[in-house]
CSV table of C-alpha atoms and ligand atoms in Angstrom, one decimal:
chain,number,residue,atom,x,y,z
A,1,UNK,CA,2.0,-15.4,48.9
A,2,UNK,CA,2.7,-16.1,45.2
A,3,UNK,CA,3.2,-12.7,43.8
A,4,UNK,CA,2.0,-13.5,40.3
A,5,UNK,CA,-1.4,-14.5,41.9
A,6,UNK,CA,-2.0,-11.2,43.6
A,7,UNK,CA,-5.6,-10.4,42.7
A,8,UNK,CA,-5.6,-6.8,43.9
A,9,UNK,CA,-5.4,-3.9,41.5
A,10,UNK,CA,-4.8,-0.4,42.6
A,11,UNK,CA,-4.9,1.8,39.5
A,12,UNK,CA,-7.2,4.0,37.4
A,13,UNK,CA,-10.2,2.2,36.2
A,14,UNK,CA,-8.7,-1.3,36.6
A,15,UNK,CA,-11.5,-3.8,37.2
A,16,UNK,CA,-11.3,-4.9,41.0
A,17,UNK,CA,-11.2,-8.6,41.7
A,18,UNK,CA,-14.5,-7.8,43.6
A,19,UNK,CA,-16.6,-4.9,42.6
A,20,UNK,CA,-18.5,-4.4,46.0
A,21,UNK,CA,-21.1,-1.9,47.3
A,22,UNK,CA,-22.3,-0.4,44.0
A,23,UNK,CA,-25.5,-2.6,43.7
A,24,UNK,CA,-27.9,0.5,43.7
A,25,UNK,CA,-26.1,2.2,40.9
A,26,UNK,CA,-25.9,-1.0,38.9
A,27,UNK,CA,-29.6,-1.8,39.6
A,28,UNK,CA,-30.6,1.7,38.6
A,29,UNK,CA,-28.9,1.4,35.2
A,30,UNK,CA,-30.1,-2.2,34.6
A,31,UNK,CA,-33.5,-0.8,35.2
A,32,UNK,CA,-33.0,2.0,32.5
A,33,UNK,CA,-31.8,-0.7,30.1
A,34,UNK,CA,-34.9,-3.1,30.8
A,35,UNK,CA,-37.2,-0.1,30.4
A,36,UNK,CA,-35.6,1.0,27.2
A,37,UNK,CA,-36.4,-2.3,25.7
A,38,UNK,CA,-40.0,-1.5,26.4
A,39,UNK,CA,-39.5,1.9,24.9
A,40,UNK,CA,-40.4,3.2,28.2
A,41,UNK,CA,-37.6,5.8,28.5
A,42,UNK,CA,-36.1,7.2,31.7
A,43,UNK,CA,-33.3,9.7,32.6
A,44,UNK,CA,-29.5,9.1,32.1
A,45,UNK,CA,-27.3,8.8,35.2
A,46,UNK,CA,-24.5,11.0,36.7
A,47,UNK,CA,-22.1,9.5,39.2
A,48,UNK,CA,-20.0,12.0,41.2
A,49,UNK,CA,-17.3,11.5,43.8
A,50,UNK,CA,-13.6,12.0,44.8
A,51,UNK,CA,-10.8,10.5,43.1
A,52,UNK,CA,-10.2,6.9,43.8
A,53,UNK,CA,-13.7,5.9,44.8
A,54,UNK,CA,-14.5,3.8,41.6
A,55,UNK,CA,-16.2,6.1,39.4
A,56,UNK,CA,-14.4,4.9,36.2
A,57,UNK,CA,-14.6,1.2,37.1
A,58,UNK,CA,-18.4,1.6,37.6
A,59,UNK,CA,-18.9,3.6,34.4
A,60,UNK,CA,-17.1,0.8,32.5
A,61,UNK,CA,-19.3,-1.8,34.2
A,62,UNK,CA,-22.4,-0.1,33.3
A,63,UNK,CA,-21.2,0.3,29.8
A,64,UNK,CA,-20.4,-3.5,29.6
A,65,UNK,CA,-24.0,-4.2,30.9
A,66,UNK,CA,-25.6,-1.9,28.3
A,67,UNK,CA,-23.5,-3.5,25.6
A,68,UNK,CA,-24.5,-7.1,26.7
A,69,UNK,CA,-28.1,-6.0,26.6
A,70,UNK,CA,-27.9,-4.8,23.0
A,71,UNK,CA,-27.1,-1.2,23.5
A,72,UNK,CA,-24.9,0.9,21.3
A,73,UNK,CA,-22.3,2.2,23.8
A,74,UNK,CA,-19.7,4.8,23.2
A,75,UNK,CA,-17.1,6.0,25.8
A,76,UNK,CA,-14.9,9.1,26.0
A,77,UNK,CA,-13.0,10.7,28.7
A,78,UNK,CA,-13.0,14.4,28.9
A,79,UNK,CA,-9.8,16.5,29.5
A,80,UNK,CA,-9.0,19.8,30.9
A,81,UNK,CA,-7.3,22.5,28.8
A,82,UNK,CA,-7.5,23.6,25.2
A,83,UNK,CA,-5.4,20.8,23.8
A,84,UNK,CA,-7.9,18.3,25.5
A,85,UNK,CA,-10.8,20.1,23.6
A,86,UNK,CA,-9.8,19.0,20.1
A,87,UNK,CA,-8.4,15.6,21.2
A,88,UNK,CA,-12.0,14.8,23.0
A,89,UNK,CA,-13.9,15.8,19.9
A,90,UNK,CA,-11.7,13.8,17.7
A,91,UNK,CA,-12.2,10.9,20.0
A,92,UNK,CA,-15.9,11.2,20.1
A,93,UNK,CA,-16.1,11.0,16.3
A,94,UNK,CA,-13.7,8.3,16.1
A,95,UNK,CA,-15.4,6.0,18.8
A,96,UNK,CA,-18.8,6.7,17.1
A,97,UNK,CA,-17.5,5.4,13.9
A,98,UNK,CA,-15.8,2.4,15.7
A,99,UNK,CA,-18.8,1.7,17.8
A,100,UNK,CA,-21.2,1.8,15.0
A,101,UNK,CA,-19.2,-0.7,13.0
A,102,UNK,CA,-18.9,-3.0,15.9
A,103,UNK,CA,-22.6,-2.8,16.6
A,104,UNK,CA,-23.3,-3.5,12.9
A,105,UNK,CA,-21.1,-6.5,12.9
A,106,UNK,CA,-22.2,-7.9,16.2
A,107,UNK,CA,-25.9,-7.6,15.4
A,108,UNK,CA,-25.5,-8.4,11.7
A,109,UNK,CA,-27.2,-5.3,10.7
A,110,UNK,CA,-25.2,-3.9,7.9
A,111,UNK,CA,-28.1,-2.6,5.8
A,112,UNK,CA,-29.5,-0.7,8.8
A,113,UNK,CA,-26.3,0.6,10.6
A,114,UNK,CA,-23.7,1.0,7.8
A,115,UNK,CA,-25.5,4.3,6.6
A,116,UNK,CA,-25.2,5.7,10.0
A,117,UNK,CA,-21.3,5.2,9.8
A,118,UNK,CA,-21.2,7.6,6.9
A,119,UNK,CA,-23.2,10.1,8.9
A,120,UNK,CA,-20.7,9.7,11.7
A,121,UNK,CA,-17.9,10.2,9.4
A,122,UNK,CA,-19.6,13.3,8.1
A,123,UNK,CA,-19.9,14.5,11.7
A,124,UNK,CA,-16.0,14.1,12.0
A,125,UNK,CA,-15.6,16.2,8.9
A,126,UNK,CA,-17.9,18.9,10.3
A,127,UNK,CA,-15.8,19.0,13.3
A,128,UNK,CA,-12.8,19.7,11.2
A,129,UNK,CA,-11.2,16.3,12.0
A,130,UNK,CA,-11.2,14.3,8.8
A,131,UNK,CA,-11.3,11.8,7.2
A,132,UNK,CA,-10.7,13.8,4.0
A,133,UNK,CA,-13.2,11.8,1.7
A,134,UNK,CA,-16.7,10.6,2.9
A,135,UNK,CA,-19.6,9.6,0.9
A,136,UNK,CA,-22.1,11.8,2.5
A,137,UNK,CA,-24.8,11.3,-0.1
A,138,UNK,CA,-25.5,7.9,1.5
A,139,UNK,CA,-27.9,8.7,4.2
A,140,UNK,CA,-29.0,12.0,2.5
A,141,UNK,CA,-28.1,13.7,5.9
A,142,UNK,CA,-24.7,14.6,6.9
A,143,UNK,CA,-24.5,16.0,10.4
A,144,UNK,CA,-21.6,18.0,9.0
A,145,UNK,CA,-22.6,21.8,9.1
A,146,UNK,CA,-19.8,22.4,11.6
A,147,UNK,CA,-22.3,23.7,14.2
A,148,UNK,CA,-21.7,21.4,17.0
A,149,UNK,CA,-25.2,21.4,18.5
A,150,UNK,CA,-27.0,21.0,15.1
A,151,UNK,CA,-24.6,18.3,14.2
A,152,UNK,CA,-24.8,16.3,17.3
A,153,UNK,CA,-28.5,16.6,17.3
A,154,UNK,CA,-28.8,15.4,13.8
A,155,UNK,CA,-26.4,12.4,14.5
A,156,UNK,CA,-28.1,11.5,17.8
A,157,UNK,CA,-31.6,11.7,16.2
A,158,UNK,CA,-30.6,9.4,13.3
A,159,UNK,CA,-28.9,6.9,15.4
A,160,UNK,CA,-31.4,6.9,18.1
A,161,UNK,CA,-34.5,6.7,15.9
A,162,UNK,CA,-32.8,3.8,14.0
A,163,UNK,CA,-32.2,2.0,17.3
A,164,UNK,CA,-35.7,2.6,18.5
A,165,UNK,CA,-37.0,0.4,15.8
A,166,UNK,CA,-35.1,-2.5,17.5
A,167,UNK,CA,-36.0,-1.6,21.1
A,168,UNK,CA,-32.2,-0.8,21.5
A,169,UNK,CA,-30.7,2.4,22.6
A,170,UNK,CA,-27.7,4.8,22.3
A,171,UNK,CA,-25.6,5.1,25.5
A,172,UNK,CA,-22.9,7.8,25.6
A,173,UNK,CA,-20.6,7.1,28.6
A,174,UNK,CA,-18.5,10.3,29.6
A,175,UNK,CA,-15.8,10.0,32.1
A,176,UNK,CA,-14.2,13.0,33.9
A,177,UNK,CA,-17.2,15.0,32.5
A,178,UNK,CA,-16.5,18.1,34.5
A,179,UNK,CA,-13.7,18.6,32.1
A,180,UNK,CA,-15.9,18.5,29.0
A,181,UNK,CA,-15.4,21.8,26.9
A,182,UNK,CA,-18.4,24.1,27.5
A,183,UNK,CA,-19.7,24.1,23.7
A,184,UNK,CA,-19.7,20.3,23.7
A,185,UNK,CA,-21.2,19.9,27.0
A,186,UNK,CA,-24.0,22.6,26.4
A,187,UNK,CA,-24.6,20.8,23.0
A,188,UNK,CA,-24.9,17.3,24.6
A,189,UNK,CA,-27.3,18.5,27.4
A,190,UNK,CA,-29.4,20.2,24.8
A,191,UNK,CA,-29.6,17.1,22.7
A,192,UNK,CA,-30.3,14.9,25.8
A,193,UNK,CA,-33.2,17.3,26.6
A,194,UNK,CA,-34.6,17.0,23.2
A,195,UNK,CA,-34.2,13.2,23.3
A,196,UNK,CA,-36.2,13.0,26.5
A,197,UNK,CA,-39.0,15.0,25.1
A,198,UNK,CA,-39.2,13.3,21.7
A,199,UNK,CA,-38.6,9.9,23.2
A,200,UNK,CA,-35.3,9.1,21.4
A,201,UNK,CA,-33.5,6.3,23.2
A,202,UNK,CA,-30.4,8.3,23.8
A,203,UNK,CA,-28.7,8.4,27.2
A,204,UNK,CA,-25.8,10.1,28.6
A,205,UNK,CA,-24.2,8.3,31.5
A,206,UNK,CA,-21.5,10.6,33.0
A,207,UNK,CA,-19.0,10.4,35.8
A,208,UNK,CA,-16.8,13.1,37.5
A,209,UNK,CA,-15.6,14.9,40.3
A,210,UNK,CA,-18.1,16.3,43.0
A,211,UNK,CA,-18.4,19.6,41.2
A,212,UNK,CA,-19.8,18.1,38.1
A,213,UNK,CA,-23.5,18.6,39.3
A,214,UNK,CA,-22.6,22.4,39.6
A,215,UNK,CA,-20.9,22.3,36.1
A,216,UNK,CA,-23.9,20.8,34.6
A,217,UNK,CA,-26.4,23.1,36.3
A,218,UNK,CA,-24.2,26.0,35.1
A,219,UNK,CA,-24.2,24.9,31.5
A,220,UNK,CA,-27.9,24.4,31.3
A,221,UNK,CA,-30.5,25.3,33.8
A,222,UNK,CA,-32.7,22.1,33.1
A,223,UNK,CA,-29.6,19.8,33.9
A,224,UNK,CA,-30.7,19.3,37.4
A,225,UNK,CA,-33.9,17.6,36.3
A,226,UNK,CA,-32.5,15.7,33.3
A,227,UNK,CA,-30.5,13.1,35.2
A,228,UNK,CA,-30.6,10.6,38.1
A,229,UNK,CA,-27.7,11.8,40.2
A,230,UNK,CA,-25.7,9.4,42.4
A,231,UNK,CA,-22.9,10.1,44.8
A,232,UNK,CA,-20.2,7.6,44.8
A,233,UNK,CA,-18.7,7.4,48.2
A,234,UNK,CA,-16.4,5.0,50.3
A,235,UNK,CA,-17.7,1.5,50.8
A,236,UNK,CA,-19.5,0.8,54.1
A,237,UNK,CA,-17.3,-1.5,56.4
A,238,UNK,CA,-19.2,-4.6,55.3
A,239,UNK,CA,-18.5,-4.0,51.6
A,240,UNK,CA,-15.2,-3.0,52.1
A,241,UNK,CA,-14.4,-6.2,54.0
A,242,UNK,CA,-15.9,-8.2,51.3
A,243,UNK,CA,-13.8,-6.2,48.7
A,244,UNK,CA,-10.7,-7.7,50.5
A,245,UNK,CA,-11.9,-11.0,51.7
A,246,UNK,CA,-13.7,-12.4,48.6
A,247,UNK,CA,-10.6,-12.2,46.2
A,248,UNK,CA,-8.4,-13.8,48.9
A,249,UNK,CA,-10.8,-16.6,49.6
A,250,UNK,CA,-11.2,-17.2,45.9
A,251,UNK,CA,-7.5,-18.4,46.2
A,252,UNK,CA,-8.1,-20.4,49.2
A,253,UNK,CA,-6.7,-17.9,51.8
A,254,UNK,CA,-8.2,-16.0,54.6
A,255,UNK,CA,-8.0,-13.2,57.0
A,256,UNK,CA,-8.3,-13.2,60.8
A,257,UNK,CA,-10.9,-11.0,62.0
A,258,UNK,CA,-8.6,-8.3,63.4
A,259,UNK,CA,-6.3,-8.3,60.3
A,260,UNK,CA,-9.5,-7.5,58.2
A,261,UNK,CA,-10.7,-4.9,60.6
A,262,UNK,CA,-7.5,-3.2,60.5
A,263,UNK,CA,-7.3,-2.9,56.9
A,264,UNK,CA,-11.0,-1.9,56.4
A,265,UNK,CA,-10.3,0.9,59.1
A,266,UNK,CA,-7.0,2.1,57.5
A,267,UNK,CA,-8.7,2.3,54.1
A,268,UNK,CA,-11.6,4.3,55.3
A,269,UNK,CA,-13.6,2.1,52.8
A,270,UNK,CA,-11.9,4.0,49.8
A,271,UNK,CA,-11.8,1.5,46.9
A,272,UNK,CA,-8.3,2.7,45.8
A,273,UNK,CA,-6.8,2.3,49.2
A,274,UNK,CA,-8.5,-1.1,49.6
A,275,UNK,CA,-6.7,-2.3,46.4
A,276,UNK,CA,-3.5,-0.8,47.7
A,277,UNK,CA,-3.7,-2.4,51.2
A,278,UNK,CA,-5.0,-5.7,49.8
A,279,UNK,CA,-2.0,-5.9,47.3
A,280,UNK,CA,0.2,-5.1,50.2
A,281,UNK,CA,-0.9,-7.7,52.5
A,282,UNK,CA,-0.7,-10.3,49.7
A,283,UNK,CA,2.8,-9.4,49.2
A,284,UNK,CA,4.1,-9.2,52.8
A,285,UNK,CA,2.2,-12.2,54.3
A,286,UNK,CA,4.2,-15.4,54.1
A,287,UNK,CA,1.2,-17.7,54.7
A,288,UNK,CA,-2.6,-17.6,55.2
A,289,UNK,CA,-4.6,-16.8,57.1
A,290,UNK,CA,-3.4,-13.2,57.0
A,291,UNK,CA,-3.0,-12.0,60.7
A,292,UNK,CA,-2.8,-8.8,62.6
A,293,UNK,CA,1.0,-8.6,62.3
A,294,UNK,CA,0.7,-9.0,58.4
A,295,UNK,CA,-2.1,-6.4,58.4
A,296,UNK,CA,0.1,-3.8,60.4
A,297,UNK,CA,2.9,-4.3,58.0
A,298,UNK,CA,0.6,-3.9,55.1
A,299,UNK,CA,-0.7,-0.7,56.2
A,300,UNK,CA,2.9,0.6,56.4
A,301,UNK,CA,3.8,-0.7,53.0
A,302,UNK,CA,0.5,0.4,51.3
A,303,UNK,CA,0.8,3.8,52.9
A,304,UNK,CA,4.2,4.0,51.5
A,305,UNK,CA,3.0,3.2,48.0
A,306,UNK,CA,0.2,5.8,48.3
A,307,UNK,CA,2.6,8.4,49.3
A,308,UNK,CA,4.8,7.6,46.3
A,309,UNK,CA,2.1,7.3,43.7
A,310,UNK,CA,-1.5,8.3,44.3
A,311,UNK,CA,-0.9,11.4,46.2
A,312,UNK,CA,2.1,12.7,44.4
A,313,UNK,CA,0.4,12.3,40.9
A,314,UNK,CA,-1.9,15.3,42.1
A,315,UNK,CA,0.7,17.2,44.3
A,316,UNK,CA,3.3,17.3,41.6
A,317,UNK,CA,0.9,18.7,39.1
A,318,UNK,CA,0.4,21.8,41.3
A,319,UNK,CA,2.4,24.9,40.9
A,320,UNK,CA,4.4,26.1,43.8
A,321,UNK,CA,1.7,28.6,44.7
A,322,UNK,CA,-1.0,26.0,44.4
A,323,UNK,CA,0.9,23.7,46.7
A,324,UNK,CA,1.1,26.7,49.4
A,325,UNK,CA,-2.6,27.2,48.9
A,326,UNK,CA,-3.3,23.3,49.4
A,327,UNK,CA,-0.9,23.3,52.4
A,328,UNK,CA,-2.9,26.2,53.9
A,329,UNK,CA,-6.2,24.0,53.4
A,330,UNK,CA,-4.4,21.3,55.1
A,331,UNK,CA,-3.4,23.6,57.9
A,332,UNK,CA,-6.8,24.5,58.8
A,333,UNK,CA,-7.4,21.0,60.1
A,334,UNK,CA,-11.0,21.2,58.7
A,335,UNK,CA,-12.5,19.0,55.8
A,336,UNK,CA,-14.3,21.8,54.3
A,337,UNK,CA,-12.8,25.1,55.4
A,338,UNK,CA,-14.0,28.5,54.5
A,339,UNK,CA,-12.0,30.2,51.7
A,340,UNK,CA,-11.5,33.1,53.9
A,341,UNK,CA,-9.9,30.7,56.6
A,342,UNK,CA,-7.5,29.3,54.1
A,343,UNK,CA,-6.6,32.8,52.9
A,344,UNK,CA,-6.0,33.8,56.5
A,345,UNK,CA,-3.5,30.9,56.9
A,346,UNK,CA,-1.6,32.1,53.9
A,347,UNK,CA,-1.5,35.7,55.5
A,348,UNK,CA,-3.8,37.0,52.8
A,349,UNK,CA,-7.3,37.8,52.0
A,350,UNK,CA,-10.0,35.8,49.8
A,351,UNK,CA,-9.5,38.2,47.0
A,352,UNK,CA,-5.9,38.1,47.3
A,353,UNK,CA,-5.7,34.2,46.7
A,354,UNK,CA,-8.7,34.0,44.3
A,355,UNK,CA,-6.4,33.4,41.3
A,356,UNK,CA,-4.7,30.4,42.9
A,357,UNK,CA,-8.0,29.0,44.3
A,358,UNK,CA,-9.4,29.3,40.8
A,359,UNK,CA,-6.4,27.6,39.1
A,360,UNK,CA,-6.5,24.8,41.8
A,361,UNK,CA,-10.2,24.5,41.0
A,362,UNK,CA,-9.7,24.1,37.3
A,363,UNK,CA,-7.1,21.6,37.7
A,364,UNK,CA,-9.5,19.5,39.8
A,365,UNK,CA,-7.2,19.6,42.8
A,366,UNK,CA,-10.0,21.0,45.0
A,367,UNK,CA,-13.8,21.6,44.8
A,368,UNK,CA,-16.2,23.9,46.3
A,369,UNK,CA,-18.7,21.7,48.3
A,370,UNK,CA,-20.8,24.8,48.9
A,371,UNK,CA,-20.4,28.4,48.4
A,372,UNK,CA,-17.3,29.9,50.0
A,373,UNK,CA,-15.9,26.5,51.3
A,374,UNK,CA,-13.3,24.3,49.7
A,375,UNK,CA,-12.1,20.7,50.0
A,376,UNK,CA,-9.7,18.3,48.4
A,377,UNK,CA,-10.8,16.1,45.6
A,378,UNK,CA,-8.6,13.3,46.9
A,379,UNK,CA,-9.4,11.5,50.1
A,380,UNK,CA,-6.6,11.8,52.7
A,381,UNK,CA,-4.8,14.6,50.8
A,382,UNK,CA,-4.7,16.8,53.9
A,383,UNK,CA,-2.8,14.1,55.9
A,384,UNK,CA,-0.4,13.4,53.0
A,385,UNK,CA,0.4,17.1,52.7
A,386,UNK,CA,0.9,17.2,56.6
A,387,UNK,CA,3.5,14.4,56.0
A,388,UNK,CA,5.4,16.4,53.5
A,389,UNK,CA,8.5,18.4,54.6
A,390,UNK,CA,7.9,22.3,54.2
A,391,UNK,CA,10.4,24.0,52.0
B,401,LIG,N1,-16.6,-1.1,44.2
B,401,LIG,C1,-15.3,-1.5,44.2
B,401,LIG,N2,-14.9,-2.3,45.1
B,401,LIG,C2,-13.5,-2.6,45.1
B,401,LIG,N3,-12.6,-2.1,44.4
B,401,LIG,C3,-12.9,-0.9,43.7
B,401,LIG,C4,-14.3,-0.6,43.6
B,401,LIG,N4,-14.4,0.3,42.6
B,401,LIG,C5,-13.3,0.6,42.1
B,401,LIG,N5,-12.2,-0.2,42.9
B,401,LIG,C6,-10.9,-0.1,42.7
B,401,LIG,O1,-10.5,1.2,43.2
B,401,LIG,C7,-9.4,1.8,42.3
B,401,LIG,C8,-9.9,3.1,41.7
B,401,LIG,O2,-11.0,3.0,40.8
B,401,LIG,P1,-11.4,4.2,39.9
B,401,LIG,O3,-12.5,3.7,39.0
B,401,LIG,O4,-10.1,4.3,38.9
B,401,LIG,O5,-11.7,5.3,40.6
B,401,LIG,P2,-12.0,6.8,40.2
B,401,LIG,O6,-12.5,6.7,38.7
B,401,LIG,O7,-13.3,7.4,41.1
B,401,LIG,O8,-10.9,7.7,40.4
B,401,LIG,C9,-9.1,0.8,41.2
B,401,LIG,O9,-8.0,0.1,41.6
B,401,LIG,C10,-10.4,-0.2,41.2
B,401,LIG,O10,-10.0,-1.5,40.9
B,402,LIG,MG1,-11.6,7.9,37.2
């Protein structure tokens, strides 16, 4: 097929040619938006799932919906480690300023919104991240004390109460939320809590790895009741087939039934894998309809791409010892082995490997589905590791 027309897009947060199987989450968000117009406020949303299931894509889609319905939408992506902390705070300040300016222009509301821009700049100043000169006299309030919780509350209250008058709302979209630094996370949860109580239209919409719910509960005891939680999993076979079939049909192509079944099956319904196999069959097939032979070849080619890109991007970030630990997890042959079983596979005890377990957890390579058990954050990781030669 013509390569330049290939519609499939394996990648991070790339808009898929057909976004399938996320109706319930999109409906829940649209309802939140519709209610906010009536000033009947509901809870924000937390999306959790493994890597490659489509969290970022969905988060971006929800932000677009909010934006189109007149919300002020701001997006940030959290990052692990200390360098990430300053960068994320800087990004939040910057996105606020940019987002408010865009909102002001789009809705022709300079008189109402522009004073908020000064406050957002003051917030940057309070965070110690410039700009050097700001006119903080404008709004009479500054959000620039340097105490992150006070400043964020001040900022959110000012923005949200201003938007309230218009039946609009402020949506803060946070990707990789499990990596948000603890101070900022606690501050945001506290402010969301206050917003819920005082009916300020402020909503955090977060996405992250499956451990995010535990991270939130850890930061604030009330976090569990603060949000609507939704697990983002693989697509069911019907939605997975549509994700492949619809883009191909749009270009006048088709699949034979057995070819489509094979790709759906090989992907396990995981969106990233669907895009990879979709891209591969488009590349290898000479003509349409794509048949079983094309599909078999596509699975080979697609899997090789995954082994060259998707999996190594995690594997190569691990230290030698973390790799040994991950290999031990794969060696157990279980999806969610006990920490003790994994330690035994390394010829050690749980306390003997607790440091490497912790570092792998912090890096988001593994997560703890329940106390004393661990699992990979990437679907298919165990099989990939078993395909790797041992050193
Ligand atoms: N609902 C969906 N249907 C089909 N493809 C999807 C869907 N959601 C995401 N994708 C594709 O899957 C890949 C991974 O999506 P991404 O949002 O980056 O996942 P995550 O953030 O969970 O790691 C991207 O190539 C994206 O285009
Ligand atoms: Mg993502």
